[in-house]
Amino acid sequence: MLKAVNLRDKLRFRPSPPQVMTFGFILLILVGAQLLSRPISFTNATSISYLDALFMSASATCVTGLTVLNTGTHFSTFGQVVIILLAQIGGLGFMTMATLFALLFRKRISFRERLVLQESMNYGSTEGIVRMIRKVLLYALVIELSGAILLSGYFMLEMPVGQSIYFGIFHSISFFNNAGFDLFSQFPERAGSLIHYVEDPFVNIVSMLLIFFGGIGFIVISELVTYPKNRKFSLHSKVVLSVTGVLTAFGAIVIFALELSNPHTLQPLSAIGKFLGALFQSVTARSAGLSTVDPSMLREVTQFFLILLMFIGAGPGSTGGGIRVTTFAILIGAIIAMMRGKDDVVLFRYRIAKQQIHQAIMFTMIAFSIICGATMLLSITETGSFLAILFEATSAYCTVGMSAGLTSHLSEIGKVIIILLMFVGRLGPVTLAFALNTRSKKELYRFPEGKITIG
């Protein structure tokens, strides 16, 4: 009897939190692809292959925004709603949405579910995770609702009331979740994305605020809300806010300087348009994927600079991607410490643990290796400049969604590569590796220390 119980326990599959996340995202993408491939999801004039539907579903679920089909013209209202719902679930995390329904029906959250939530939210421990999820849902609702009201009211000046409300809700969700989808291509006289609003202060400011709050992470948002009462930030929030601010300002200055004389981007604009154009590209390049100027018209040096911003990405536990601003801060801190001959990496008078420094190096090297490998493969399968291919690969892996014009012309193999890049980039290669590794063995010995020459 005891042997039978042991055998049953061994045969019972208990997925780990990374496995739950991985299988959950795969299931969500497949369900989305099935819905988007149905005739109800596209307009009468078009039909969609399953691969294109899978691509769009993966892009929405991974909150990337790269598209092989035009969201505003190829998809019906039903298809557009499916896309934005996938972006909402993918941005907040499917476990967060599942917790919402559990809380609504007063269902108890098990310890295993708390572990999955901790993994999905990049939270430090399981203690207080359900309370944190409640805050996440509340903050997301308030921010998205505020954005929807502001945008809807503004769009009423140029479109019917019903359409303006729909546009306001759709784009508020898309911008906050850093998804990068838009519907403005429904207007034949307008260019895609937010190019029509390049000199519009209201749309620019509201959009950048939504992108900013979505990109800093819910832990930081929570501390911003409680700051007037507590008057303090954690080290995490200090690093995220300071690095985000520096990168945004520095990025805007560099883009402004590089594109000021470009007749296809900033040169024809007014003074306020030049400022807004440079600032918006700096904000959106690290997470959102929207644009107020055509990325394919940017100078090559600017495109390469945007690749660097995309690679750095947004904050941990946010709707953005990249190696994360905290990883970037630790790497810069490590470089400075080494140059000064210091043993410790110190940020805001706090010493960073050696393990976190090793993790930062690991995340960066894995991301760099994956992007390089994907770029090499795409260079074989696709026709386009090397920079455009690198731009697209970085945008996909870092779940940014900016495109230099290559995505809409991808071959079938190229689409599969980009889908895999978006999926791995959203989950994280380390999470995926843990999901595939069913056994973890602790080594009982250490090799003798050796020395090699460096530099």
Short mmCIF file of C-alpha atoms in Angstrom, two decimals:
data_model
loop_
_atom_site.label_atom_id
_atom_site.label_comp_id
_atom_site.label_asym_id
_atom_site.label_seq_id
_atom_site.Cartn_x
_atom_site.Cartn_y
_atom_site.Cartn_z
CA MET A 1 0.00 0.00 0.00
CA LEU A 2 2.83 2.36 0.89
CA LYS A 3 4.58 1.57 -2.41
CA ALA A 4 1.40 2.35 -4.34
CA VAL A 5 1.09 5.74 -2.62
CA ASN A 6 4.76 6.58 -3.34
CA LEU A 7 4.33 5.56 -6.99
CA ARG A 8 1.23 7.72 -7.31
CA ASP A 9 3.08 10.70 -5.80
CA LYS A 10 5.95 10.23 -8.23
CA LEU A 11 3.62 10.02 -11.25
CA ARG A 12 1.63 13.07 -10.17
CA PHE A 13 2.85 16.14 -12.07
CA ARG A 14 3.13 19.22 -9.90
CA PRO A 15 4.28 22.10 -12.08
CA SER A 16 6.66 24.60 -10.57
CA PRO A 17 5.85 28.33 -10.68
CA PRO A 18 8.02 28.89 -13.80
CA GLN A 19 6.27 25.97 -15.51
CA VAL A 20 2.85 27.37 -14.62
CA MET A 21 3.86 30.73 -16.09
CA THR A 22 5.29 29.16 -19.25
CA PHE A 23 2.35 26.83 -19.92
CA GLY A 24 -0.12 29.59 -19.04
CA PHE A 25 1.38 31.99 -21.58
CA ILE A 26 1.49 29.27 -24.24
CA LEU A 27 -2.17 28.42 -23.62
CA LEU A 28 -3.17 32.09 -23.71
CA ILE A 29 -1.33 32.62 -27.01
CA LEU A 30 -2.93 29.54 -28.58
CA VAL A 31 -6.43 30.52 -27.45
CA GLY A 32 -5.87 34.03 -28.81
CA ALA A 33 -4.63 32.63 -32.13
CA GLN A 34 -7.74 30.46 -32.44
CA LEU A 35 -10.01 33.44 -31.84
CA LEU A 36 -8.10 35.74 -34.21
CA SER A 37 -8.12 33.15 -37.00
CA ARG A 38 -11.96 32.95 -36.98
CA PRO A 39 -13.92 34.93 -39.62
CA ILE A 40 -15.61 36.98 -36.88
CA SER A 41 -12.21 38.51 -36.01
CA PHE A 42 -11.35 40.04 -39.37
CA THR A 43 -13.03 42.31 -41.88
CA ASN A 44 -14.92 40.95 -44.88
CA ALA A 45 -12.24 42.09 -47.31
CA THR A 46 -9.45 40.08 -45.73
CA SER A 47 -8.63 36.61 -44.44
CA ILE A 48 -5.94 35.68 -41.94
CA SER A 49 -3.62 32.67 -41.98
CA TYR A 50 -3.15 30.79 -38.73
CA LEU A 51 0.52 31.81 -38.57
CA ASP A 52 -0.42 35.50 -38.84
CA ALA A 53 -3.09 35.01 -36.16
CA LEU A 54 -0.51 33.26 -33.95
CA PHE A 55 1.94 36.12 -34.52
CA MET A 56 -0.63 38.76 -33.56
CA SER A 57 -1.74 36.75 -30.51
CA ALA A 58 1.87 36.31 -29.34
CA SER A 59 2.60 39.99 -29.90
CA ALA A 60 -0.45 41.02 -27.87
CA THR A 61 0.06 38.49 -25.06
CA CYS A 62 3.75 39.40 -24.79
CA VAL A 63 2.75 43.12 -24.93
CA THR A 64 5.17 43.74 -27.79
CA GLY A 65 3.17 45.49 -30.51
CA LEU A 66 4.96 44.18 -33.60
CA THR A 67 2.35 43.43 -36.25
CA VAL A 68 2.26 41.55 -39.53
CA LEU A 69 -1.29 42.81 -40.11
CA ASN A 70 -2.82 46.23 -39.58
CA THR A 71 -4.77 46.21 -36.33
CA GLY A 72 -7.09 49.02 -37.38
CA THR A 73 -8.03 47.78 -40.87
CA HIS A 74 -7.53 44.00 -40.99
CA PHE A 75 -9.40 43.20 -37.78
CA SER A 76 -13.05 43.65 -36.91
CA THR A 77 -14.15 45.18 -33.63
CA PHE A 78 -14.29 41.67 -32.15
CA GLY A 79 -10.72 40.96 -33.29
CA GLN A 80 -9.52 44.28 -31.88
CA VAL A 81 -11.17 43.54 -28.53
CA VAL A 82 -9.48 40.11 -28.46
CA ILE A 83 -6.11 41.78 -29.11
CA ILE A 84 -6.51 44.39 -26.39
CA LEU A 85 -7.78 41.81 -23.88
CA LEU A 86 -4.72 39.67 -24.60
CA ALA A 87 -2.56 42.74 -24.05
CA GLN A 88 -4.33 43.46 -20.76
CA ILE A 89 -3.92 39.90 -19.49
CA GLY A 90 -0.35 39.67 -20.78
CA GLY A 91 0.60 43.04 -19.30
CA LEU A 92 -0.78 42.44 -15.81
CA GLY A 93 -0.02 38.71 -15.91
CA PHE A 94 -2.54 35.92 -16.36
CA MET A 95 -2.08 34.86 -12.73
CA THR A 96 -2.98 38.39 -11.63
CA MET A 97 -6.19 38.19 -13.65
CA ALA A 98 -6.91 34.70 -12.27
CA THR A 99 -6.42 36.09 -8.75
CA LEU A 100 -8.93 38.83 -9.55
CA PHE A 101 -11.62 36.23 -10.25
CA ALA A 102 -10.59 34.23 -7.19
CA LEU A 103 -10.95 37.33 -5.01
CA LEU A 104 -14.30 38.19 -6.59
CA PHE A 105 -15.63 34.72 -5.77
CA ARG A 106 -13.95 34.74 -2.35
CA LYS A 107 -11.78 31.74 -3.20
CA ARG A 108 -8.76 31.06 -0.99
CA ILE A 109 -5.37 31.64 -2.63
CA SER A 110 -3.18 28.59 -2.00
CA PHE A 111 0.50 28.75 -1.14
CA ARG A 112 1.44 27.29 -4.55
CA GLU A 113 -0.61 30.00 -6.26
CA ARG A 114 1.17 32.59 -4.13
CA LEU A 115 4.51 31.22 -5.34
CA VAL A 116 3.39 31.62 -8.96
CA LEU A 117 2.22 35.17 -8.23
CA GLN A 118 5.57 35.94 -6.62
CA GLU A 119 7.36 34.65 -9.74
CA SER A 120 5.11 36.53 -12.17
CA MET A 121 5.31 39.83 -10.27
CA ASN A 122 9.07 39.63 -9.54
CA TYR A 123 8.13 40.14 -5.90
CA GLY A 124 10.58 39.54 -3.07
CA SER A 125 8.54 37.03 -1.05
CA THR A 126 5.11 35.41 -0.77
CA GLU A 127 4.33 37.51 2.30
CA GLY A 128 1.81 40.20 1.36
CA ILE A 129 1.66 39.09 -2.28
CA VAL A 130 -2.15 38.92 -2.37
CA ARG A 131 -2.35 42.39 -0.85
CA MET A 132 0.10 43.54 -3.53
CA ILE A 133 -2.07 41.99 -6.26
CA ARG A 134 -5.08 43.93 -4.97
CA LYS A 135 -3.03 47.11 -5.26
CA VAL A 136 -1.87 46.17 -8.76
CA LEU A 137 -5.45 45.69 -9.94
CA LEU A 138 -6.59 48.93 -8.30
CA TYR A 139 -3.70 51.00 -9.69
CA ALA A 140 -4.13 49.53 -13.17
CA LEU A 141 -7.87 50.27 -13.11
CA VAL A 142 -7.42 53.84 -11.89
CA ILE A 143 -4.59 54.68 -14.31
CA GLU A 144 -6.24 53.07 -17.34
CA LEU A 145 -9.61 54.63 -16.53
CA SER A 146 -8.03 58.07 -16.12
CA GLY A 147 -6.20 57.68 -19.41
CA ALA A 148 -9.37 56.48 -21.16
CA ILE A 149 -11.38 59.47 -19.89
CA LEU A 150 -8.71 61.99 -20.94
CA LEU A 151 -8.16 60.46 -24.38
CA SER A 152 -11.86 59.89 -25.05
CA GLY A 153 -12.69 63.48 -24.21
CA TYR A 154 -9.94 64.72 -26.50
CA PHE A 155 -10.84 62.40 -29.38
CA MET A 156 -14.43 63.68 -29.25
CA LEU A 157 -13.12 66.84 -30.89
CA GLU A 158 -12.34 64.91 -34.09
CA MET A 159 -14.54 61.78 -34.18
CA PRO A 160 -18.02 60.58 -33.15
CA VAL A 161 -18.72 60.04 -29.45
CA GLY A 162 -18.97 56.24 -29.62
CA GLN A 163 -15.77 55.90 -31.61
CA SER A 164 -13.91 58.35 -29.38
CA ILE A 165 -14.84 56.36 -26.23
CA TYR A 166 -13.77 53.11 -27.90
CA PHE A 167 -10.51 54.67 -29.07
CA GLY A 168 -9.88 56.14 -25.62
CA ILE A 169 -10.35 52.81 -23.83
CA PHE A 170 -8.37 50.79 -26.41
CA HIS A 171 -5.38 53.13 -26.48
CA SER A 172 -5.31 53.72 -22.73
CA ILE A 173 -5.02 49.95 -22.15
CA SER A 174 -2.48 49.62 -24.96
CA PHE A 175 -0.30 52.51 -23.74
CA PHE A 176 -0.34 51.56 -20.04
CA ASN A 177 0.49 47.93 -20.79
CA ASN A 178 3.24 49.10 -23.16
CA ALA A 179 1.57 46.98 -25.86
CA GLY A 180 2.10 49.40 -28.76
CA PHE A 181 -1.14 48.64 -30.66
CA ASP A 182 -3.14 51.47 -32.21
CA LEU A 183 -6.21 51.93 -34.42
CA PHE A 184 -5.38 55.22 -36.14
CA SER A 185 -4.76 53.47 -39.46
CA GLN A 186 -8.55 53.43 -39.80
CA PHE A 187 -8.15 56.99 -41.03
CA PRO A 188 -6.74 56.73 -44.59
CA GLU A 189 -5.31 60.25 -44.51
CA ARG A 190 -3.20 59.53 -41.42
CA ALA A 191 0.07 57.69 -40.92
CA GLY A 192 0.29 54.81 -38.44
CA SER A 193 0.89 54.97 -34.70
CA LEU A 194 0.85 58.50 -33.20
CA ILE A 195 2.64 60.26 -36.07
CA HIS A 196 -0.44 62.44 -36.63
CA TYR A 197 -0.07 63.78 -33.08
CA VAL A 198 3.66 64.50 -33.15
CA GLU A 199 3.10 68.19 -32.30
CA ASP A 200 0.08 67.68 -30.04
CA PRO A 201 1.10 68.35 -26.41
CA PHE A 202 -2.04 66.80 -24.87
CA VAL A 203 -1.84 63.41 -26.61
CA ASN A 204 1.94 63.29 -26.13
CA ILE A 205 1.82 64.04 -22.40
CA VAL A 206 -1.07 61.67 -21.62
CA SER A 207 0.52 58.88 -23.68
CA MET A 208 3.95 59.35 -22.09
CA LEU A 209 2.46 59.31 -18.58
CA LEU A 210 0.62 56.06 -19.31
CA ILE A 211 3.80 54.54 -20.75
CA PHE A 212 5.84 55.80 -17.78
CA PHE A 213 3.54 54.32 -15.13
CA GLY A 214 3.31 51.04 -17.01
CA GLY A 215 7.09 50.88 -17.37
CA ILE A 216 8.26 51.57 -13.81
CA GLY A 217 6.53 48.56 -12.24
CA PHE A 218 3.76 48.20 -9.69
CA ILE A 219 6.08 48.11 -6.68
CA VAL A 220 7.32 51.59 -7.59
CA ILE A 221 3.78 52.83 -8.29
CA SER A 222 2.74 51.59 -4.85
CA GLU A 223 5.58 53.49 -3.19
CA LEU A 224 4.78 56.64 -5.20
CA VAL A 225 1.20 56.47 -3.88
CA THR A 226 2.31 56.04 -0.25
CA TYR A 227 5.23 58.50 -0.45
CA PRO A 228 3.30 61.56 0.84
CA LYS A 229 2.58 59.54 4.01
CA ASN A 230 5.81 57.54 4.44
CA ARG A 231 8.26 60.02 2.94
CA LYS A 232 10.64 57.29 1.83
CA PHE A 233 11.47 55.04 -1.11
CA SER A 234 13.05 51.61 -1.11
CA LEU A 235 16.40 51.13 -2.84
CA HIS A 236 14.57 49.41 -5.70
CA SER A 237 12.30 52.41 -6.33
CA LYS A 238 15.17 54.88 -6.03
CA VAL A 239 17.15 53.00 -8.67
CA VAL A 240 14.19 52.56 -11.04
CA LEU A 241 13.06 56.19 -10.83
CA SER A 242 16.54 57.72 -11.04
CA VAL A 243 17.76 55.54 -13.92
CA THR A 244 14.46 55.99 -15.78
CA GLY A 245 14.73 59.76 -15.41
CA VAL A 246 18.37 59.89 -16.51
CA LEU A 247 17.81 57.61 -19.51
CA THR A 248 14.72 59.56 -20.58
CA ALA A 249 16.47 62.94 -20.41
CA PHE A 250 19.72 61.67 -21.95
CA GLY A 251 17.84 59.81 -24.68
CA ALA A 252 15.79 62.87 -25.59
CA ILE A 253 18.92 65.05 -25.83
CA VAL A 254 20.74 62.54 -28.05
CA ILE A 255 17.74 61.97 -30.34
CA PHE A 256 17.15 65.72 -30.60
CA ALA A 257 20.78 66.33 -31.57
CA LEU A 258 20.90 63.49 -34.09
CA GLU A 259 17.56 64.15 -35.78
CA LEU A 260 17.38 67.95 -35.65
CA SER A 261 18.52 68.32 -39.27
CA ASN A 262 16.71 65.22 -40.60
CA PRO A 263 14.06 66.42 -43.10
CA HIS A 264 12.06 63.19 -42.62
CA THR A 265 11.69 63.45 -38.84
CA LEU A 266 12.29 66.51 -36.64
CA GLN A 267 13.47 69.23 -39.03
CA PRO A 268 10.03 70.23 -40.46
CA LEU A 269 8.45 70.45 -37.00
CA SER A 270 7.93 73.49 -34.83
CA ALA A 271 10.08 74.08 -31.74
CA ILE A 272 7.54 72.35 -29.48
CA GLY A 273 7.18 69.57 -32.04
CA LYS A 274 10.94 68.95 -32.09
CA PHE A 275 11.03 68.79 -28.29
CA LEU A 276 8.00 66.49 -28.03
CA GLY A 277 9.23 64.30 -30.87
CA ALA A 278 12.64 63.71 -29.27
CA LEU A 279 11.18 63.19 -25.79
CA PHE A 280 8.49 60.78 -26.97
CA GLN A 281 10.93 58.55 -28.88
CA SER A 282 13.14 58.43 -25.78
CA VAL A 283 10.23 57.37 -23.57
CA THR A 284 8.69 54.85 -25.95
CA ALA A 285 11.94 53.19 -27.07
CA ARG A 286 12.51 51.47 -23.73
CA SER A 287 9.15 49.76 -23.52
CA ALA A 288 6.11 50.96 -25.45
CA GLY A 289 6.87 50.67 -29.17
CA LEU A 290 4.71 53.61 -30.23
CA SER A 291 6.19 56.40 -32.31
CA THR A 292 5.39 59.95 -33.34
CA VAL A 293 7.96 59.84 -36.15
CA ASP A 294 8.56 57.01 -38.62
CA PRO A 295 11.35 54.79 -37.13
CA SER A 296 12.39 53.70 -40.64
CA MET A 297 13.12 57.34 -41.51
CA LEU A 298 15.46 57.88 -38.59
CA ARG A 299 19.18 58.12 -39.27
CA GLU A 300 21.07 54.85 -38.82
CA VAL A 301 22.98 56.22 -35.84
CA THR A 302 19.65 57.11 -34.19
CA GLN A 303 18.26 53.66 -34.90
CA PHE A 304 21.31 52.12 -33.29
CA PHE A 305 20.91 54.39 -30.26
CA LEU A 306 17.27 53.27 -29.97
CA ILE A 307 18.48 49.66 -30.04
CA LEU A 308 20.58 50.42 -26.96
CA LEU A 309 17.59 51.99 -25.20
CA MET A 310 15.39 49.02 -26.14
CA PHE A 311 18.00 46.63 -24.80
CA ILE A 312 18.02 48.38 -21.40
CA GLY A 313 14.23 48.37 -21.23
CA ALA A 314 11.89 49.22 -18.37
CA GLY A 315 11.60 48.42 -14.66
CA PRO A 316 11.28 44.93 -13.13
CA GLY A 317 7.74 43.72 -12.48
CA SER A 318 6.41 46.17 -15.07
CA THR A 319 4.63 45.74 -18.39
CA GLY A 320 7.87 46.57 -20.25
CA GLY A 321 10.82 44.38 -21.23
CA GLY A 322 14.57 44.56 -21.83
CA ILE A 323 17.29 43.59 -19.37
CA ARG A 324 15.66 46.09 -16.96
CA VAL A 325 16.93 49.42 -15.66
CA THR A 326 18.01 47.86 -12.35
CA THR A 327 20.26 45.39 -14.18
CA PHE A 328 21.74 48.28 -16.15
CA ALA A 329 22.33 50.26 -12.94
CA ILE A 330 24.13 47.32 -11.31
CA LEU A 331 26.34 46.85 -14.38
CA ILE A 332 27.28 50.53 -14.45
CA GLY A 333 27.90 50.43 -10.70
CA ALA A 334 30.14 47.37 -11.09
CA ILE A 335 32.17 49.07 -13.84
CA ILE A 336 32.66 52.19 -11.73
CA ALA A 337 33.61 50.11 -8.68
CA MET A 338 36.18 48.12 -10.68
CA MET A 339 37.69 51.28 -12.18
CA ARG A 340 38.04 52.79 -8.70
CA GLY A 341 39.52 49.60 -7.27
CA LYS A 342 36.58 49.04 -4.93
CA ASP A 343 35.37 45.59 -3.87
CA ASP A 344 31.74 46.57 -3.38
CA VAL A 345 29.11 47.93 -5.77
CA VAL A 346 27.27 50.69 -3.91
CA LEU A 347 24.02 52.33 -5.00
CA PHE A 348 22.44 55.04 -2.83
CA ARG A 349 24.74 54.00 0.06
CA TYR A 350 23.60 50.38 -0.13
CA ARG A 351 25.99 47.56 -0.97
CA ILE A 352 24.74 45.25 -3.72
CA ALA A 353 25.09 41.51 -3.04
CA LYS A 354 27.58 39.61 -5.19
CA GLN A 355 24.83 37.22 -6.26
CA GLN A 356 22.79 40.08 -7.75
CA ILE A 357 25.85 41.33 -9.64
CA HIS A 358 26.36 37.85 -11.08
CA GLN A 359 22.65 37.69 -11.99
CA ALA A 360 22.86 41.06 -13.75
CA ILE A 361 25.84 39.87 -15.81
CA MET A 362 24.06 36.60 -16.60
CA PHE A 363 20.81 38.28 -17.70
CA THR A 364 22.71 40.72 -19.91
CA MET A 365 24.87 38.08 -21.57
CA ILE A 366 21.90 35.76 -22.19
CA ALA A 367 19.88 38.59 -23.73
CA PHE A 368 22.85 39.70 -25.84
CA SER A 369 23.48 36.12 -27.04
CA ILE A 370 19.83 35.47 -27.93
CA ILE A 371 19.52 38.74 -29.87
CA CYS A 372 22.79 38.10 -31.73
CA GLY A 373 21.76 34.54 -32.59
CA ALA A 374 18.30 35.62 -33.77
CA THR A 375 19.81 38.45 -35.83
CA MET A 376 22.12 36.00 -37.58
CA LEU A 377 19.21 33.66 -38.37
CA LEU A 378 17.02 36.52 -39.62
CA SER A 379 19.91 37.76 -41.78
CA ILE A 380 19.74 34.39 -43.55
CA THR A 381 15.95 34.18 -43.92
CA GLU A 382 15.07 37.84 -44.56
CA THR A 383 16.05 40.51 -47.06
CA GLY A 384 16.92 43.80 -45.43
CA SER A 385 19.76 45.79 -44.01
CA PHE A 386 21.63 44.30 -41.08
CA LEU A 387 20.71 47.28 -38.87
CA ALA A 388 16.99 46.88 -39.66
CA ILE A 389 17.18 43.17 -38.79
CA LEU A 390 19.05 43.89 -35.53
CA PHE A 391 16.49 46.60 -34.74
CA GLU A 392 13.58 44.18 -35.24
CA ALA A 393 15.21 41.35 -33.27
CA THR A 394 15.99 43.65 -30.33
CA SER A 395 12.49 45.12 -30.43
CA ALA A 396 10.95 41.64 -30.37
CA TYR A 397 13.08 40.18 -27.57
CA CYS A 398 12.80 43.31 -25.43
CA THR A 399 9.01 43.38 -26.11
CA VAL A 400 9.20 46.98 -27.31
CA GLY A 401 7.34 46.79 -30.61
CA MET A 402 9.09 49.54 -32.58
CA SER A 403 9.66 48.50 -36.17
CA ALA A 404 12.06 49.69 -38.84
CA GLY A 405 9.65 48.35 -41.47
CA LEU A 406 10.82 44.73 -41.60
CA THR A 407 8.07 42.93 -39.64
CA SER A 408 5.34 43.42 -42.24
CA HIS A 409 7.58 41.73 -44.85
CA LEU A 410 8.76 38.74 -42.81
CA SER A 411 8.92 35.28 -44.32
CA GLU A 412 7.15 32.42 -42.54
CA ILE A 413 10.41 31.32 -40.90
CA GLY A 414 11.09 34.93 -39.90
CA LYS A 415 7.65 35.16 -38.25
CA VAL A 416 8.35 32.01 -36.23
CA ILE A 417 11.71 33.41 -35.08
CA ILE A 418 10.11 36.70 -34.00
CA ILE A 419 7.31 34.84 -32.19
CA LEU A 420 9.88 32.83 -30.23
CA LEU A 421 11.85 36.01 -29.47
CA MET A 422 8.75 37.75 -28.11
CA PHE A 423 7.80 34.72 -26.02
CA VAL A 424 11.26 34.21 -24.50
CA GLY A 425 11.68 37.95 -23.96
CA ARG A 426 8.38 38.28 -22.12
CA LEU A 427 8.86 35.23 -19.90
CA GLY A 428 12.58 35.73 -19.42
CA PRO A 429 15.17 33.14 -20.45
CA VAL A 430 15.92 32.20 -16.85
CA THR A 431 12.24 31.52 -16.07
CA LEU A 432 12.01 29.44 -19.24
CA ALA A 433 15.15 27.51 -18.31
CA PHE A 434 13.73 26.71 -14.86
CA ALA A 435 10.47 25.63 -16.49
CA LEU A 436 12.30 23.16 -18.76
CA ASN A 437 14.57 21.89 -15.97
CA THR A 438 12.57 19.40 -13.91
CA ARG A 439 15.42 18.49 -11.56
CA SER A 440 17.86 20.72 -9.75
CA LYS A 441 20.83 19.04 -8.11
CA LYS A 442 23.07 20.74 -5.60
CA GLU A 443 26.75 20.02 -6.14
CA LEU A 444 28.46 18.48 -3.12
CA TYR A 445 31.94 19.59 -4.09
CA ARG A 446 33.87 22.57 -5.44
CA PHE A 447 36.74 22.62 -7.90
CA PRO A 448 40.07 24.21 -6.92
CA GLU A 449 40.36 27.93 -7.70
CA GLY A 450 42.31 28.85 -10.82
CA LYS A 451 43.56 32.14 -12.29
CA ILE A 452 43.50 33.38 -15.87
CA THR A 453 44.72 36.64 -17.40
CA ILE A 454 41.99 39.19 -18.19
CA GLY A 455 42.42 42.33 -20.28
#
